[in-house]
Amino acid sequence: MNNKRVLILFIFLLIMSSVKVDAFDLTSNEREKSVCPSSTALLNANVFGTGNFNVNLEGTATKWAVVVPQGFSLNNEAKLIYIYVTPKFDTSSGFYNLNLIITNTNSNEIKKINYKINVPDCHNLLITGTQSKEVCGCNSDVYNFTISNNGIYQETYQVEVTGKAAPWIRLSQTTLSLSSGQIKAIYAFLDAPCGSDFGENDFSINVRSLTSNAVASFDSNVIVNSCFDFD
């Protein structure tokens, strides 16, 4: 009886040793990446094991991500996966999800890695300046404005004036080029009307990048007083 049990156990172990186990591990050292629009970030993942594998992506960042390779086979060995992420030019800043999905088609085992893709505001633009002034009709004055390129690229900007008081204003310049971190002062020369346009009149200084989708504006006003009235 004991010999029979030993024989059955031996046959069972022999069968188990001949069975190929299709298992795998999926790892990645980096789970979060920052990338500017129109630039490319590279993510890596490592697969180790045995089997035939399919590779897929899902998540909000999938529309501008590519994975290589999309399929492969392993026999107790490792494979490096490359994910290229290139947000489009007009991608809004914020965090996006990207899931790497590896499927072992031999065993139907599925493993995932979640990545966080941060798209920062790489074209940040800021304008500050004089908010309000009072002048007499037929008089002139100057408004000071400061334009700051807080992004990471050199950009060229177009400046224009809109609003009711726009016809009374001349800008010191309408285009300018700023390097990353550079600040530039511009001036708005006001010639107040001599007619009946007294009281508060609004206008805006609008800045638009000619090399990206960055925009900024600053709202100002002028109070035109009738300083020459008499009884």
Short mmCIF file of C-alpha atoms in Angstrom, two decimals:
data_model
loop_
_atom_site.label_atom_id
_atom_site.label_comp_id
_atom_site.label_asym_id
_atom_site.label_seq_id
_atom_site.Cartn_x
_atom_site.Cartn_y
_atom_site.Cartn_z
CA MET A 1 0.00 0.00 0.00
CA ASN A 2 2.80 2.40 0.87
CA ASN A 3 4.61 1.56 -2.35
CA LYS A 4 1.42 2.33 -4.30
CA ARG A 5 1.07 5.75 -2.64
CA VAL A 6 4.71 6.54 -3.34
CA LEU A 7 4.22 5.60 -7.00
CA ILE A 8 1.11 7.80 -7.31
CA LEU A 9 2.93 10.72 -5.68
CA PHE A 10 5.90 10.24 -8.02
CA ILE A 11 3.66 10.23 -11.10
CA PHE A 12 1.84 13.37 -9.86
CA LEU A 13 5.11 15.25 -9.33
CA LEU A 14 6.35 14.14 -12.73
CA ILE A 15 3.21 15.47 -14.41
CA MET A 16 3.42 18.77 -12.51
CA SER A 17 7.06 19.24 -13.44
CA SER A 18 6.17 18.90 -17.12
CA VAL A 19 3.45 21.57 -16.95
CA LYS A 20 4.57 24.98 -18.14
CA VAL A 21 3.51 27.78 -15.78
CA ASP A 22 2.73 31.02 -17.62
CA ALA A 23 3.13 33.71 -14.93
CA PHE A 24 4.66 37.15 -15.08
CA ASP A 25 5.59 40.26 -13.11
CA LEU A 26 4.99 43.87 -14.20
CA THR A 27 7.03 46.67 -12.61
CA SER A 28 7.88 50.33 -13.21
CA ASN A 29 10.17 52.69 -11.32
CA GLU A 30 8.34 55.87 -12.32
CA ARG A 31 4.59 56.40 -11.89
CA GLU A 32 4.28 60.17 -12.50
CA LYS A 33 5.62 62.39 -15.29
CA SER A 34 5.38 66.07 -16.24
CA VAL A 35 5.40 67.07 -19.90
CA CYS A 36 4.61 70.30 -21.74
CA PRO A 37 2.25 70.40 -24.74
CA SER A 38 4.03 69.48 -28.00
CA SER A 39 6.87 67.86 -26.00
CA THR A 40 7.44 64.13 -25.46
CA ALA A 41 7.91 62.23 -22.20
CA LEU A 42 9.16 58.63 -22.00
CA LEU A 43 7.85 56.07 -19.48
CA ASN A 44 9.27 52.57 -18.99
CA ALA A 45 7.84 49.34 -17.60
CA ASN A 46 9.41 45.90 -17.26
CA VAL A 47 7.71 42.55 -17.87
CA PHE A 48 9.32 39.34 -16.60
CA GLY A 49 7.92 35.85 -17.03
CA THR A 50 6.69 33.33 -19.56
CA GLY A 51 3.91 33.50 -22.12
CA ASN A 52 2.49 35.46 -25.04
CA PHE A 53 1.59 39.04 -24.15
CA ASN A 54 -0.63 41.81 -25.50
CA VAL A 55 -0.03 45.45 -24.51
CA ASN A 56 -2.73 48.14 -24.35
CA LEU A 57 -3.30 51.62 -22.95
CA GLU A 58 -6.37 53.24 -21.42
CA GLY A 59 -7.18 56.50 -19.64
CA THR A 60 -7.55 60.19 -20.41
CA ALA A 61 -3.96 60.47 -21.68
CA THR A 62 -4.33 57.60 -24.18
CA LYS A 63 -5.20 59.97 -27.06
CA TRP A 64 -1.62 61.25 -27.17
CA ALA A 65 0.28 58.16 -25.97
CA VAL A 66 1.97 55.33 -27.92
CA VAL A 67 3.28 52.05 -26.45
CA VAL A 68 6.04 49.90 -27.98
CA PRO A 69 5.92 46.93 -28.45
CA GLN A 70 2.22 46.05 -28.57
CA GLY A 71 2.83 42.30 -28.42
CA PHE A 72 5.66 39.87 -27.61
CA SER A 73 6.55 36.42 -26.23
CA LEU A 74 8.76 35.49 -23.27
CA ASN A 75 10.25 32.30 -21.90
CA ASN A 76 11.35 33.05 -18.36
CA GLU A 77 12.92 36.32 -19.46
CA ALA A 78 12.40 40.10 -19.31
CA LYS A 79 11.05 42.67 -21.76
CA LEU A 80 11.22 46.48 -21.54
CA ILE A 81 8.08 48.43 -22.51
CA TYR A 82 8.33 52.01 -23.81
CA ILE A 83 5.48 54.54 -23.57
CA TYR A 84 5.82 57.84 -25.46
CA VAL A 85 3.51 60.64 -24.28
CA THR A 86 3.15 63.79 -26.45
CA PRO A 87 0.29 66.10 -25.41
CA LYS A 88 -1.19 68.15 -28.24
CA PHE A 89 -0.46 71.83 -28.71
CA ASP A 90 -3.82 72.93 -27.27
CA THR A 91 -3.94 70.48 -24.32
CA SER A 92 -5.28 72.10 -21.15
CA SER A 93 -3.05 72.02 -18.08
CA GLY A 94 -3.85 69.45 -15.39
CA PHE A 95 -3.39 65.79 -14.42
CA TYR A 96 -4.31 62.94 -16.76
CA ASN A 97 -4.53 59.17 -16.13
CA LEU A 98 -2.73 56.55 -18.20
CA ASN A 99 -3.07 52.82 -17.54
CA LEU A 100 -0.66 50.28 -19.01
CA ILE A 101 -2.43 46.91 -19.41
CA ILE A 102 -0.46 43.69 -19.98
CA THR A 103 -2.40 40.51 -20.81
CA ASN A 104 -0.87 37.02 -20.83
CA THR A 105 -2.95 35.32 -23.52
CA ASN A 106 -1.80 31.86 -22.42
CA SER A 107 -3.24 32.16 -18.91
CA ASN A 108 -5.58 35.17 -19.36
CA GLU A 109 -3.74 36.86 -16.50
CA ILE A 110 -3.98 40.67 -16.63
CA LYS A 111 -1.82 43.21 -14.79
CA LYS A 112 -1.96 47.01 -14.82
CA ILE A 113 0.17 50.00 -13.90
CA ASN A 114 -1.40 53.43 -13.42
CA TYR A 115 0.60 56.52 -14.44
CA LYS A 116 -0.18 60.15 -13.65
CA ILE A 117 0.64 62.56 -16.48
CA ASN A 118 0.96 66.20 -15.41
CA VAL A 119 0.61 68.78 -18.18
CA PRO A 120 1.75 72.09 -16.60
CA ASP A 121 1.01 75.59 -17.89
CA CYS A 122 4.24 75.92 -19.86
CA HIS A 123 3.08 79.12 -21.62
CA ASN A 124 2.02 81.09 -18.55
CA LEU A 125 1.51 84.79 -19.26
CA LEU A 126 0.75 87.63 -16.85
CA ILE A 127 -0.04 91.33 -17.27
CA THR A 128 -0.38 93.88 -14.46
CA GLY A 129 -0.69 97.65 -14.48
CA THR A 130 -2.58 100.82 -13.64
CA GLN A 131 -6.21 100.13 -12.88
CA SER A 132 -7.76 103.62 -12.88
CA LYS A 133 -6.96 107.29 -13.41
CA GLU A 134 -8.80 110.60 -13.43
CA VAL A 135 -8.04 113.25 -16.04
CA CYS A 136 -9.58 116.44 -17.25
CA GLY A 137 -11.17 116.57 -20.69
CA CYS A 138 -8.66 117.46 -23.45
CA ASN A 139 -5.75 116.37 -21.21
CA SER A 140 -3.29 113.50 -21.53
CA ASP A 141 -1.87 110.86 -19.20
CA VAL A 142 0.15 107.63 -19.25
CA TYR A 143 -0.75 104.15 -17.99
CA ASN A 144 2.04 101.71 -17.08
CA PHE A 145 1.68 97.97 -17.74
CA THR A 146 4.05 95.05 -17.13
CA ILE A 147 4.00 91.86 -19.21
CA SER A 148 5.68 88.75 -17.72
CA ASN A 149 6.53 85.53 -19.54
CA ASN A 150 6.23 82.97 -16.72
CA GLY A 151 6.41 80.01 -19.09
CA ILE A 152 9.44 78.00 -20.14
CA TYR A 153 9.68 79.05 -23.80
CA GLN A 154 10.58 82.26 -25.60
CA GLU A 155 7.40 83.68 -27.09
CA THR A 156 6.25 86.59 -29.26
CA TYR A 157 3.17 88.51 -28.15
CA GLN A 158 0.69 90.87 -29.78
CA VAL A 159 -0.83 93.66 -27.67
CA GLU A 160 -4.06 95.50 -28.42
CA VAL A 161 -6.61 97.75 -26.70
CA THR A 162 -10.36 97.14 -26.60
CA GLY A 163 -13.24 98.92 -24.91
CA LYS A 164 -15.04 102.26 -25.03
CA ALA A 165 -11.87 104.27 -24.28
CA ALA A 166 -9.74 102.36 -26.84
CA PRO A 167 -9.89 105.14 -29.51
CA TRP A 168 -8.21 107.54 -27.06
CA ILE A 169 -5.19 105.27 -26.37
CA ARG A 170 -1.89 104.74 -28.16
CA LEU A 171 0.39 101.87 -27.13
CA SER A 172 4.16 102.25 -26.90
CA GLN A 173 4.43 98.95 -28.82
CA THR A 174 2.02 96.36 -30.19
CA THR A 175 4.40 93.37 -30.48
CA LEU A 176 7.19 92.12 -28.26
CA SER A 177 9.31 89.00 -27.75
CA LEU A 178 10.12 87.70 -24.26
CA SER A 179 12.40 84.91 -23.09
CA SER A 180 11.35 82.60 -20.28
CA GLY A 181 11.10 84.63 -17.06
CA GLN A 182 11.57 87.98 -18.82
CA ILE A 183 9.47 91.03 -17.88
CA LYS A 184 8.73 94.00 -20.14
CA ALA A 185 7.07 97.35 -19.45
CA ILE A 186 4.76 98.93 -22.00
CA TYR A 187 2.93 102.26 -21.88
CA ALA A 188 -0.56 103.33 -22.89
CA PHE A 189 -0.74 107.04 -23.78
CA LEU A 190 -4.20 108.48 -23.12
CA ASP A 191 -5.59 111.55 -24.89
CA ALA A 192 -8.87 112.34 -23.15
CA PRO A 193 -11.67 113.70 -25.38
CA CYS A 194 -12.75 117.29 -25.27
CA GLY A 195 -16.40 116.56 -25.99
CA SER A 196 -19.16 115.16 -23.82
CA ASP A 197 -17.64 111.72 -23.02
CA PHE A 198 -17.28 112.57 -19.35
CA GLY A 199 -17.46 110.06 -16.50
CA GLU A 200 -16.00 106.56 -16.28
CA ASN A 201 -14.88 104.82 -19.47
CA ASP A 202 -13.46 101.28 -19.51
CA PHE A 203 -10.75 99.69 -21.63
CA SER A 204 -8.70 96.48 -21.61
CA ILE A 205 -5.11 95.71 -22.56
CA ASN A 206 -5.12 92.29 -24.24
CA VAL A 207 -1.97 90.21 -24.80
CA ARG A 208 -1.97 87.18 -27.09
CA SER A 209 0.93 84.89 -27.87
CA LEU A 210 1.70 84.41 -31.57
CA THR A 211 3.59 81.17 -30.82
CA SER A 212 1.19 79.40 -28.42
CA ASN A 213 -2.38 79.63 -27.08
CA ALA A 214 -1.40 81.85 -24.12
CA VAL A 215 -3.59 84.92 -23.53
CA ALA A 216 -3.90 87.51 -20.76
CA SER A 217 -5.74 90.77 -20.25
CA PHE A 218 -5.94 93.62 -17.78
CA ASP A 219 -9.00 95.80 -17.26
CA SER A 220 -8.54 99.52 -16.63
CA ASN A 221 -10.66 102.63 -16.76
CA VAL A 222 -10.37 106.38 -17.08
CA ILE A 223 -12.60 108.92 -15.37
CA VAL A 224 -12.85 111.99 -17.57
CA ASN A 225 -13.85 115.11 -15.65
CA SER A 226 -15.23 118.34 -17.05
CA CYS A 227 -12.69 120.53 -15.32
CA PHE A 228 -13.48 123.74 -17.25
CA ASP A 229 -17.18 124.23 -16.47
CA PHE A 230 -18.20 127.59 -15.02
CA ASP A 231 -21.31 129.46 -13.94
#
